[in-house]
Short mmCIF file of C-alpha atoms and ligand atoms in Angstrom, two decimals:
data_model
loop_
_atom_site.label_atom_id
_atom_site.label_comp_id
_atom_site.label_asym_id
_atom_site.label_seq_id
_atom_site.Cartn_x
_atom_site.Cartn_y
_atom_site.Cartn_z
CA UNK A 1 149.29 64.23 152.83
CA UNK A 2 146.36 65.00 150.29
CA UNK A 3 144.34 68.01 151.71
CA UNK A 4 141.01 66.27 150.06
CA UNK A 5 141.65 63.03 151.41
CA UNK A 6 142.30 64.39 155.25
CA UNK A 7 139.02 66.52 154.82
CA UNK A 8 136.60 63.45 153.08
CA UNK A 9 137.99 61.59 156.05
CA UNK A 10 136.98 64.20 158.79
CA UNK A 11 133.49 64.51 156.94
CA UNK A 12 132.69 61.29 156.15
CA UNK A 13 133.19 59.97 160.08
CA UNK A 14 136.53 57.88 158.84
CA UNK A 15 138.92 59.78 161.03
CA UNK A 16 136.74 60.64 164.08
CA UNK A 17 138.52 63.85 165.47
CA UNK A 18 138.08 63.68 169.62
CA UNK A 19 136.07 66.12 171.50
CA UNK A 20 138.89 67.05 173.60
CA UNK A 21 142.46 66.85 173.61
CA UNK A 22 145.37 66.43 171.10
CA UNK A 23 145.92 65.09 167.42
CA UNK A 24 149.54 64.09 166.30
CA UNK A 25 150.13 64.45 162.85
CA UNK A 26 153.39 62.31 161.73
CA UNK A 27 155.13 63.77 159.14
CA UNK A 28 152.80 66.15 157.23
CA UNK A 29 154.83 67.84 154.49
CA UNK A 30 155.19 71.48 154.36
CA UNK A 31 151.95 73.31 152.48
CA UNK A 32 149.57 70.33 153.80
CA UNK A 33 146.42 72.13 154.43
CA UNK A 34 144.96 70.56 158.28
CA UNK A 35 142.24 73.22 158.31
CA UNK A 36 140.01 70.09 158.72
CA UNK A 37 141.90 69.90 162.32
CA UNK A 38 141.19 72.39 165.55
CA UNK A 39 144.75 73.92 164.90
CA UNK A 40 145.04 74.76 168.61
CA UNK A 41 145.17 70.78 169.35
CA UNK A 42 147.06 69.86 166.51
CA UNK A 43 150.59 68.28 167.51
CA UNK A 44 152.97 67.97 164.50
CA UNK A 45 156.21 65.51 164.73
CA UNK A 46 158.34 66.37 161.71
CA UNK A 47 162.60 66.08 161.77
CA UNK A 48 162.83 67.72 158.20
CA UNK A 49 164.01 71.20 159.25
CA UNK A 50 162.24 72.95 156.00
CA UNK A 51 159.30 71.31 156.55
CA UNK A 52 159.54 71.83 160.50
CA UNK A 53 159.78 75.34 159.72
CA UNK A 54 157.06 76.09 157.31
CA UNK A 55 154.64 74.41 159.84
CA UNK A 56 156.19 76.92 162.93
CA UNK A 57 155.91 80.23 160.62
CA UNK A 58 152.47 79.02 160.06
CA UNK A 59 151.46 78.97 163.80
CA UNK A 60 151.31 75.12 164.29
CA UNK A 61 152.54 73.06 167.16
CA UNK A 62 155.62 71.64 165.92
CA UNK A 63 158.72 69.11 167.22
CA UNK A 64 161.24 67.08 165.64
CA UNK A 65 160.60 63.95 167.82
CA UNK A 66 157.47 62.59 169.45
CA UNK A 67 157.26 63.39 173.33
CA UNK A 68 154.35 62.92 175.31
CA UNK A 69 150.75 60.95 175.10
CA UNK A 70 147.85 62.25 172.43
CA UNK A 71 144.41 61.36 171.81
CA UNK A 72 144.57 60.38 167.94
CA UNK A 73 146.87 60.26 165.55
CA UNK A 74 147.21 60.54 161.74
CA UNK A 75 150.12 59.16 159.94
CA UNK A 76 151.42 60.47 156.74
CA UNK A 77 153.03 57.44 155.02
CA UNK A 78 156.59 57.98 153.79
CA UNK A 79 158.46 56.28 151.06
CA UNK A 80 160.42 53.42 153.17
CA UNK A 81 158.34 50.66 154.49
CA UNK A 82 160.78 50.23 157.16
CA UNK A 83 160.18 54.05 158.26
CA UNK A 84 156.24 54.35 157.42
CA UNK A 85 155.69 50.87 159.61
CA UNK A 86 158.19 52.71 162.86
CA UNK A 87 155.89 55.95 162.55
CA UNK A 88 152.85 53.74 162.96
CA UNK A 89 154.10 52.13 165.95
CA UNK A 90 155.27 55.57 167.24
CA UNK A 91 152.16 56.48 166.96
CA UNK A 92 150.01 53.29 168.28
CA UNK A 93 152.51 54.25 171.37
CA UNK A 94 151.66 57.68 172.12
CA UNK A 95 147.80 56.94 172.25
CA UNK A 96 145.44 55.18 174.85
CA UNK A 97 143.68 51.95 173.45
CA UNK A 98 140.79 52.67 171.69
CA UNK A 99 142.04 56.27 169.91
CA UNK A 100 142.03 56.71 166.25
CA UNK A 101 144.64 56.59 164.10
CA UNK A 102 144.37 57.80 160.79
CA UNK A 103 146.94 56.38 157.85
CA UNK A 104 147.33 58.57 154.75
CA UNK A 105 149.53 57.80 152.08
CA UNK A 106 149.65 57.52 147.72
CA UNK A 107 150.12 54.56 145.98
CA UNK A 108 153.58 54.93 144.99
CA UNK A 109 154.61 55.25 148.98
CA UNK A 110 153.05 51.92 149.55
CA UNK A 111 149.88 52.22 151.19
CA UNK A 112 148.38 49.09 149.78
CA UNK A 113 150.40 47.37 151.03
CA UNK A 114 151.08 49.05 154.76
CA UNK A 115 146.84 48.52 154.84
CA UNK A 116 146.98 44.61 153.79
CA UNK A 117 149.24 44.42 156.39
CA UNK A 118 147.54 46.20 159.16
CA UNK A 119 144.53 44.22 158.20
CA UNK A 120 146.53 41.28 159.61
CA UNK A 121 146.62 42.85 162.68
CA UNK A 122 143.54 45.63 162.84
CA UNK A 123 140.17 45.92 162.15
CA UNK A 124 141.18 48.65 159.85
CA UNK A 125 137.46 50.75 159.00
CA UNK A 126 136.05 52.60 155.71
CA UNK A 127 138.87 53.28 153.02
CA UNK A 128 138.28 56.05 150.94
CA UNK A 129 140.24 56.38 147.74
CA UNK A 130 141.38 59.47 146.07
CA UNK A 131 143.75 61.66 144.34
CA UNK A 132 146.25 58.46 143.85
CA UNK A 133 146.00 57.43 147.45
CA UNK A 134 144.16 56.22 150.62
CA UNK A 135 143.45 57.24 154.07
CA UNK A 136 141.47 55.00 156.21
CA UNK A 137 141.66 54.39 160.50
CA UNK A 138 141.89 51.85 162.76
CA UNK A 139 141.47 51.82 166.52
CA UNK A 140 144.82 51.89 168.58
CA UNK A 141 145.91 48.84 169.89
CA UNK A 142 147.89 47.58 173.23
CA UNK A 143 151.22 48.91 171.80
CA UNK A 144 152.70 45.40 172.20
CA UNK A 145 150.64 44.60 168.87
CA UNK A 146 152.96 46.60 166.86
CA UNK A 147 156.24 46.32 169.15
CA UNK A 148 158.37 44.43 166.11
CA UNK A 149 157.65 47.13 164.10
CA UNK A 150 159.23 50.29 166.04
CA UNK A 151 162.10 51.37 164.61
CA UNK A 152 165.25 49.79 165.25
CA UNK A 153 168.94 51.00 164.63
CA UNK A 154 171.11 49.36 162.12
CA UNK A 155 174.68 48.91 163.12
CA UNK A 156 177.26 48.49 160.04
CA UNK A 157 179.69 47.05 159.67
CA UNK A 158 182.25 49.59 161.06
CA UNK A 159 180.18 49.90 164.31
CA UNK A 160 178.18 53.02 162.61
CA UNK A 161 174.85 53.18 163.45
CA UNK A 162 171.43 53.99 161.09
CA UNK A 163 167.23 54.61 161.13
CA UNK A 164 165.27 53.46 158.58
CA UNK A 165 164.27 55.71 156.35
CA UNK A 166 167.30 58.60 156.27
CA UNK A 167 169.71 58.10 153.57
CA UNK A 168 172.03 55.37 152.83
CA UNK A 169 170.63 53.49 156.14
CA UNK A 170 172.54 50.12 154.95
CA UNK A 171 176.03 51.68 154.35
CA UNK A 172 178.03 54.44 153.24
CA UNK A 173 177.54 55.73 149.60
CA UNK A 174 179.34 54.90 146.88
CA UNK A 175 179.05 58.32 145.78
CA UNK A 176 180.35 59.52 148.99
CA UNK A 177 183.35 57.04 149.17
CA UNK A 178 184.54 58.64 146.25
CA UNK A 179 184.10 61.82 147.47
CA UNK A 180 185.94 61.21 150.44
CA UNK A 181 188.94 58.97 148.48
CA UNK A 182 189.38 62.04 146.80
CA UNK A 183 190.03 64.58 149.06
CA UNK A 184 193.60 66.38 149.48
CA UNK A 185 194.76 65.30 153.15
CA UNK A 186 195.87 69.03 153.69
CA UNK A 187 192.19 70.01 154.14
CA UNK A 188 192.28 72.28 157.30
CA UNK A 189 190.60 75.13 158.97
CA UNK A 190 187.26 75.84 159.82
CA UNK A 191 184.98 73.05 157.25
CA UNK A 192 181.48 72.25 156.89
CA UNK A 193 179.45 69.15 155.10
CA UNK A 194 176.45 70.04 153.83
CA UNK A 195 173.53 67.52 153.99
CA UNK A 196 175.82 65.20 156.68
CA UNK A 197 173.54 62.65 156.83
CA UNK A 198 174.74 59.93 159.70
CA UNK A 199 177.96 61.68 159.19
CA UNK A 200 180.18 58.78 156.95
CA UNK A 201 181.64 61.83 155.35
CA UNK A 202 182.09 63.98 158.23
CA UNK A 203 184.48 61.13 159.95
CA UNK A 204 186.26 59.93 156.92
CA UNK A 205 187.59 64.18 156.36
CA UNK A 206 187.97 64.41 160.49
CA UNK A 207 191.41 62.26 159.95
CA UNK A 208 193.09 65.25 158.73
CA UNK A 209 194.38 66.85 161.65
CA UNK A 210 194.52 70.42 160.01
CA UNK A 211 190.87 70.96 160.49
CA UNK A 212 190.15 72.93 163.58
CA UNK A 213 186.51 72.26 163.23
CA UNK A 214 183.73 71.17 160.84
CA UNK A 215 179.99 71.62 161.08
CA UNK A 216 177.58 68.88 160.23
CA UNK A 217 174.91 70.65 158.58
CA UNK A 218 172.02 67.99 158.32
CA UNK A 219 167.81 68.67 157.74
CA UNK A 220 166.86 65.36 158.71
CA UNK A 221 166.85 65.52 162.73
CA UNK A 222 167.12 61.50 162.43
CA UNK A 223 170.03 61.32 160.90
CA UNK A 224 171.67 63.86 162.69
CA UNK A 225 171.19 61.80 165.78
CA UNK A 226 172.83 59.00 164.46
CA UNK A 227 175.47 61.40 163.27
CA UNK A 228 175.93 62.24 166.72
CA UNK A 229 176.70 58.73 167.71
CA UNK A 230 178.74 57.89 164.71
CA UNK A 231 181.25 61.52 164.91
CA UNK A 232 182.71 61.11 167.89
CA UNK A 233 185.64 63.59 167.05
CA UNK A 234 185.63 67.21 169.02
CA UNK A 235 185.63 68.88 166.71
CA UNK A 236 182.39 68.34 165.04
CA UNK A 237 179.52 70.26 165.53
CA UNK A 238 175.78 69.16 164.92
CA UNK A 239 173.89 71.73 163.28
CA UNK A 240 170.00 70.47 162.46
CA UNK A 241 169.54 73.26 160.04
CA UNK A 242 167.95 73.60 156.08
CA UNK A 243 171.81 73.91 154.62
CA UNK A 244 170.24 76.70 151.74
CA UNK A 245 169.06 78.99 154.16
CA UNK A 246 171.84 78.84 157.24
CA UNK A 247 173.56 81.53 158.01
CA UNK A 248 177.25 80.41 159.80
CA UNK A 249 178.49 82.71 161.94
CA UNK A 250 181.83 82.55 160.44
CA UNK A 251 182.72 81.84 156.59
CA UNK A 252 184.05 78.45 156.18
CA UNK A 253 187.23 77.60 154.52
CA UNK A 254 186.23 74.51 152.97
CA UNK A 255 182.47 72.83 152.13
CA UNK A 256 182.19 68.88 151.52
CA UNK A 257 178.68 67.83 150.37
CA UNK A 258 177.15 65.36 148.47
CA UNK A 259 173.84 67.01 147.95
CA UNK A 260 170.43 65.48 148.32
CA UNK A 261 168.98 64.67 144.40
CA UNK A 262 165.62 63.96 145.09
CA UNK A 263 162.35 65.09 146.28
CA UNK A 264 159.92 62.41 146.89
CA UNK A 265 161.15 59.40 144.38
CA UNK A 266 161.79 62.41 141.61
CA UNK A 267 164.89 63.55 140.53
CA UNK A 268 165.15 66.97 141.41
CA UNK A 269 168.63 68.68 140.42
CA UNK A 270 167.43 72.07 141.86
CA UNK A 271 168.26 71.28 145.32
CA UNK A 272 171.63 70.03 144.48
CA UNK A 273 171.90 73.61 142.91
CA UNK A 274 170.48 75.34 146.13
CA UNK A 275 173.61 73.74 147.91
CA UNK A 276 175.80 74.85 145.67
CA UNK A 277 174.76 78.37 145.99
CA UNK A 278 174.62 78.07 149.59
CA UNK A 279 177.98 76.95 150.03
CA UNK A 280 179.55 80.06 147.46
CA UNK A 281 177.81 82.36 150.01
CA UNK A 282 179.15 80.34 153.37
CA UNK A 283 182.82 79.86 152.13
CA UNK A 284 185.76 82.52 152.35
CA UNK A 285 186.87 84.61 149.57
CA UNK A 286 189.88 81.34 149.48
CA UNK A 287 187.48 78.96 150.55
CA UNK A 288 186.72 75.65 148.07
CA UNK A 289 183.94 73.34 147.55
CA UNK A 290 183.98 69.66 146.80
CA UNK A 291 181.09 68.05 145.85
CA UNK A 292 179.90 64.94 144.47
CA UNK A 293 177.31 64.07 141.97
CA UNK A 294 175.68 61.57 140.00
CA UNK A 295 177.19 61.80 136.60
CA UNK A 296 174.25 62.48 134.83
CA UNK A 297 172.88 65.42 136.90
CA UNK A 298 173.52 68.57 134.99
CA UNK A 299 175.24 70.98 137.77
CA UNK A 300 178.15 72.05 135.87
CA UNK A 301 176.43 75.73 134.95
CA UNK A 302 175.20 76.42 138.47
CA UNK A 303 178.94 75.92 139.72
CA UNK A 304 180.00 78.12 136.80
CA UNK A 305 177.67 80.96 137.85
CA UNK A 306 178.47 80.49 141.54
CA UNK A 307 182.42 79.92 141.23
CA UNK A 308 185.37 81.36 139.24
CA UNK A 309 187.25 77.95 139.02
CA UNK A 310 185.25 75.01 138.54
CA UNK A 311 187.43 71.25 138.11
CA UNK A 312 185.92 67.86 137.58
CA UNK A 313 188.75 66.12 139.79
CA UNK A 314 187.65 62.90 139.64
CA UNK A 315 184.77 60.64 138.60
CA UNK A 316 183.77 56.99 137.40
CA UNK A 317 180.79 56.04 135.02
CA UNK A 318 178.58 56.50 137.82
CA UNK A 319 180.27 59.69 139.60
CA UNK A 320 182.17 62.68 139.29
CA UNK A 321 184.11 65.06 141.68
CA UNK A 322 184.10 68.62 141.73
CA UNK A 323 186.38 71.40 143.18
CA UNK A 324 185.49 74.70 143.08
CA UNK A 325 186.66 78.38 144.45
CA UNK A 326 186.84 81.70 144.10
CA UNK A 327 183.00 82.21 145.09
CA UNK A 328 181.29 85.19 142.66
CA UNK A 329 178.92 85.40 144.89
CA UNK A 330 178.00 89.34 144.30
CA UNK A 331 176.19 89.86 147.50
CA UNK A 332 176.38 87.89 150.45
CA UNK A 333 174.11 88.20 153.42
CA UNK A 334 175.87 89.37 156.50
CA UNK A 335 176.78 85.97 158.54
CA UNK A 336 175.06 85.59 161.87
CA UNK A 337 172.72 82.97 163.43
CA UNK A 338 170.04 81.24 161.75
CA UNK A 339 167.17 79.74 163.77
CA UNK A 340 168.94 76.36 163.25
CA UNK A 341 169.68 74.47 166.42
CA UNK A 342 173.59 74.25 166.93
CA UNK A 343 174.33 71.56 169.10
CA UNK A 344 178.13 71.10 170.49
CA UNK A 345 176.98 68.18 173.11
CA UNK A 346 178.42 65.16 172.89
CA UNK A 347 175.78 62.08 171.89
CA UNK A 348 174.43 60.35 175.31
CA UNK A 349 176.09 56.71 174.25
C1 SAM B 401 172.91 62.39 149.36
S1 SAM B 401 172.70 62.51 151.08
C2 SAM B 401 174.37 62.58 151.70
C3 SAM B 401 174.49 62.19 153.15
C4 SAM B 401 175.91 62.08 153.72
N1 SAM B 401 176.72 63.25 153.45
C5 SAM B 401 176.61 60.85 153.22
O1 SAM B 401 177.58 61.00 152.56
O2 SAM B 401 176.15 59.75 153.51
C6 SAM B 401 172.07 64.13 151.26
C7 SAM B 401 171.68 64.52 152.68
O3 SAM B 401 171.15 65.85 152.64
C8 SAM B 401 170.09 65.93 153.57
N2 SAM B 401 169.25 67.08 153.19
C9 SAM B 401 168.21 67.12 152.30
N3 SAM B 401 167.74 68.38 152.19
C10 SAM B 401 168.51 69.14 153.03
C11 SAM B 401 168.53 70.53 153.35
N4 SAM B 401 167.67 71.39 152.80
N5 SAM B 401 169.43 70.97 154.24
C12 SAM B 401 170.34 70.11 154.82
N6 SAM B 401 170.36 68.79 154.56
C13 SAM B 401 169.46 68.32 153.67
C14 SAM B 401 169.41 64.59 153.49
O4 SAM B 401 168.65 64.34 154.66
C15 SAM B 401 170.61 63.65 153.32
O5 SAM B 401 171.07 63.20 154.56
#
């Protein structure tokens, strides 16, 4: 969300805020400024725990899902069509006919074309243009008008099941294939895979019969859920945590991750670095890291400062592999409890 464009849109009569009742924002990013909004009414849905949590600390509102009726909504468009068209329909749902729903999105998320194709189905009002972007409103619907476009599982191949919009929705990851071919089959004790996504990973290591538990450790509450579904095993555990900042309560013998690379559609090798530091502070003095990454991210000097033995094990043109141990992590934090939700409950099937 662009703070100008929410705030031209509240001035200018675009986005008519209600009298009375509440506004659902769909997924605002963390530092959005909603002043524009009566923060007391102000509902927030957003399943990405950082962003989750910088709206909390800031006094807002906030839940990972979408739960009961509002009286307008504003939409912040995200990157997949398949995702930004769901949230709309979420939305649409959660309102009476006749409440306004704002859209708010930049170019390069699509919102030219998520507005030529409400216009085939809404009389969508004023657009104002600005800072790269649009926001613009349209009055809600009977929520039958946007039923095909509510967001809809994808079941693989294997019987795994995806949402639009987390990561590798259509099938596993080539990167994490790899990964996972290349793991020793005497992996055991207590394990954890950062950034689980819908929890390929987690399953493919959860054959070795060593390992007396591993954590999925996953931001995006959608894709935990599916995770949830897909990792039936006992042993898993279903942490919807921001993997830099958890705290487990006990020091892990072995990490898997294949570490998120982007923010937005840029590359951004500092988060693959923040998991690597994370996991030299979660792992035991023996504990070891794999990790994959895309061959040309530069992470080899991060491992260096955050491990004693680094190893490329494997790799292709596209990929390599990377063990790591003996953590030099000077100080570590005390383990205990983060505010992360640990869940141990089996998936409702
Ligand atoms: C490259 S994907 C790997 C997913 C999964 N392990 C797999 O192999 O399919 C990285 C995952 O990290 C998650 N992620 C991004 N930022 C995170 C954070 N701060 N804490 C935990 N998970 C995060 C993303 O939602 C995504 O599911």
């Amino acid at each position: 969300m662009t703070d100008i464009r929410l705030s031209l849109a509240v001035e200018a009569g675009v986005f008519a805020v209600p009298e009375t009742g509440t506004i659902l924002v769909l997924r605002p990013h963390a530092g959005a400024d909603l002043s524009a909004l009566p923060k007391e009414r102000v509902r927030i849905v957003q399943g990405f725990r950082p962003d989750y949590d910088a709206f909390a600390a800031a006094g807002y509102a906030v839940s990972p899902e979408p739960e009961s009726r509002h009286d307008a909504a504003i939409v912040v468009l995200p990157r997949a069509r398949v995702e930004g068209r769901a949230l709309i329909a979420a939305a649409v749902a959660s309102l009476p006919v006749g409440a306004p729903v704002a859209i708010d999105g930049a170019r390069t998320d699509g919102i030219e074309g998520i507005l030529r194709e409400l216009r085939g189905r809404v009389t969508v009002g004023e657009v104002i243009s600005k800072a790269h972007g649009k926001i613009f409103a349209f009055a809600a619907p009977e929520t039958s008008v946007f039923a095909d476009w509510q967001a809809q599982p994808t079941v693989l191949a294997d019987g795994s099941v995806t949402l639009p919009g987390i990561f590798s929705a259509d099938g596993p990851d080539p990167g994490s294939e790899l990964l996972a071919a290349s793991l020793p089959e005497k992996l055991s004790g207590f394990g954890a895979d950062l950034g689980a996504g819908w929890g390929y990973l987690a399953r493919a290591v959860l054959t070795r019969p060593g390992i007396r538990q591993l954590d999925l450790i996953e931001a995006e509450h959608m894709a935990l859920d599916c995770a949830r579904r897909n990792v039936s095993d006992p042993r898993a555990t279903f942490v919807w945590a921001d993997a830099t900042r958890y705290q487990p309560a006990q020091r892990y013998d072995f990490i898997l991750s294949n570490p998120p690379f982007h923010t937005g559609r840029a590359a951004d090798p500092s988060l693959g670095a923040a998991f690597i530091r994370a996991a030299a502070r979660m792992l035991t003095p023996s504990g070891t890291f794999w990790m994959v990454a895309n061959r040309h991210l530069p992470y080899e000097a991060t491992l260096r400062d955050a491990f004693r033995e680094v190893e490329e094990v494997a790799g292709t043109g596209a990929f390599k592999i990377f063990r790591a141990s003996r953590a030099a992590v000077a100080t570590r934090p005390a383990p205990g409890r983060s505010a992360s939700a640990v869940d141990r409950r089996r998936p409702a099937r």
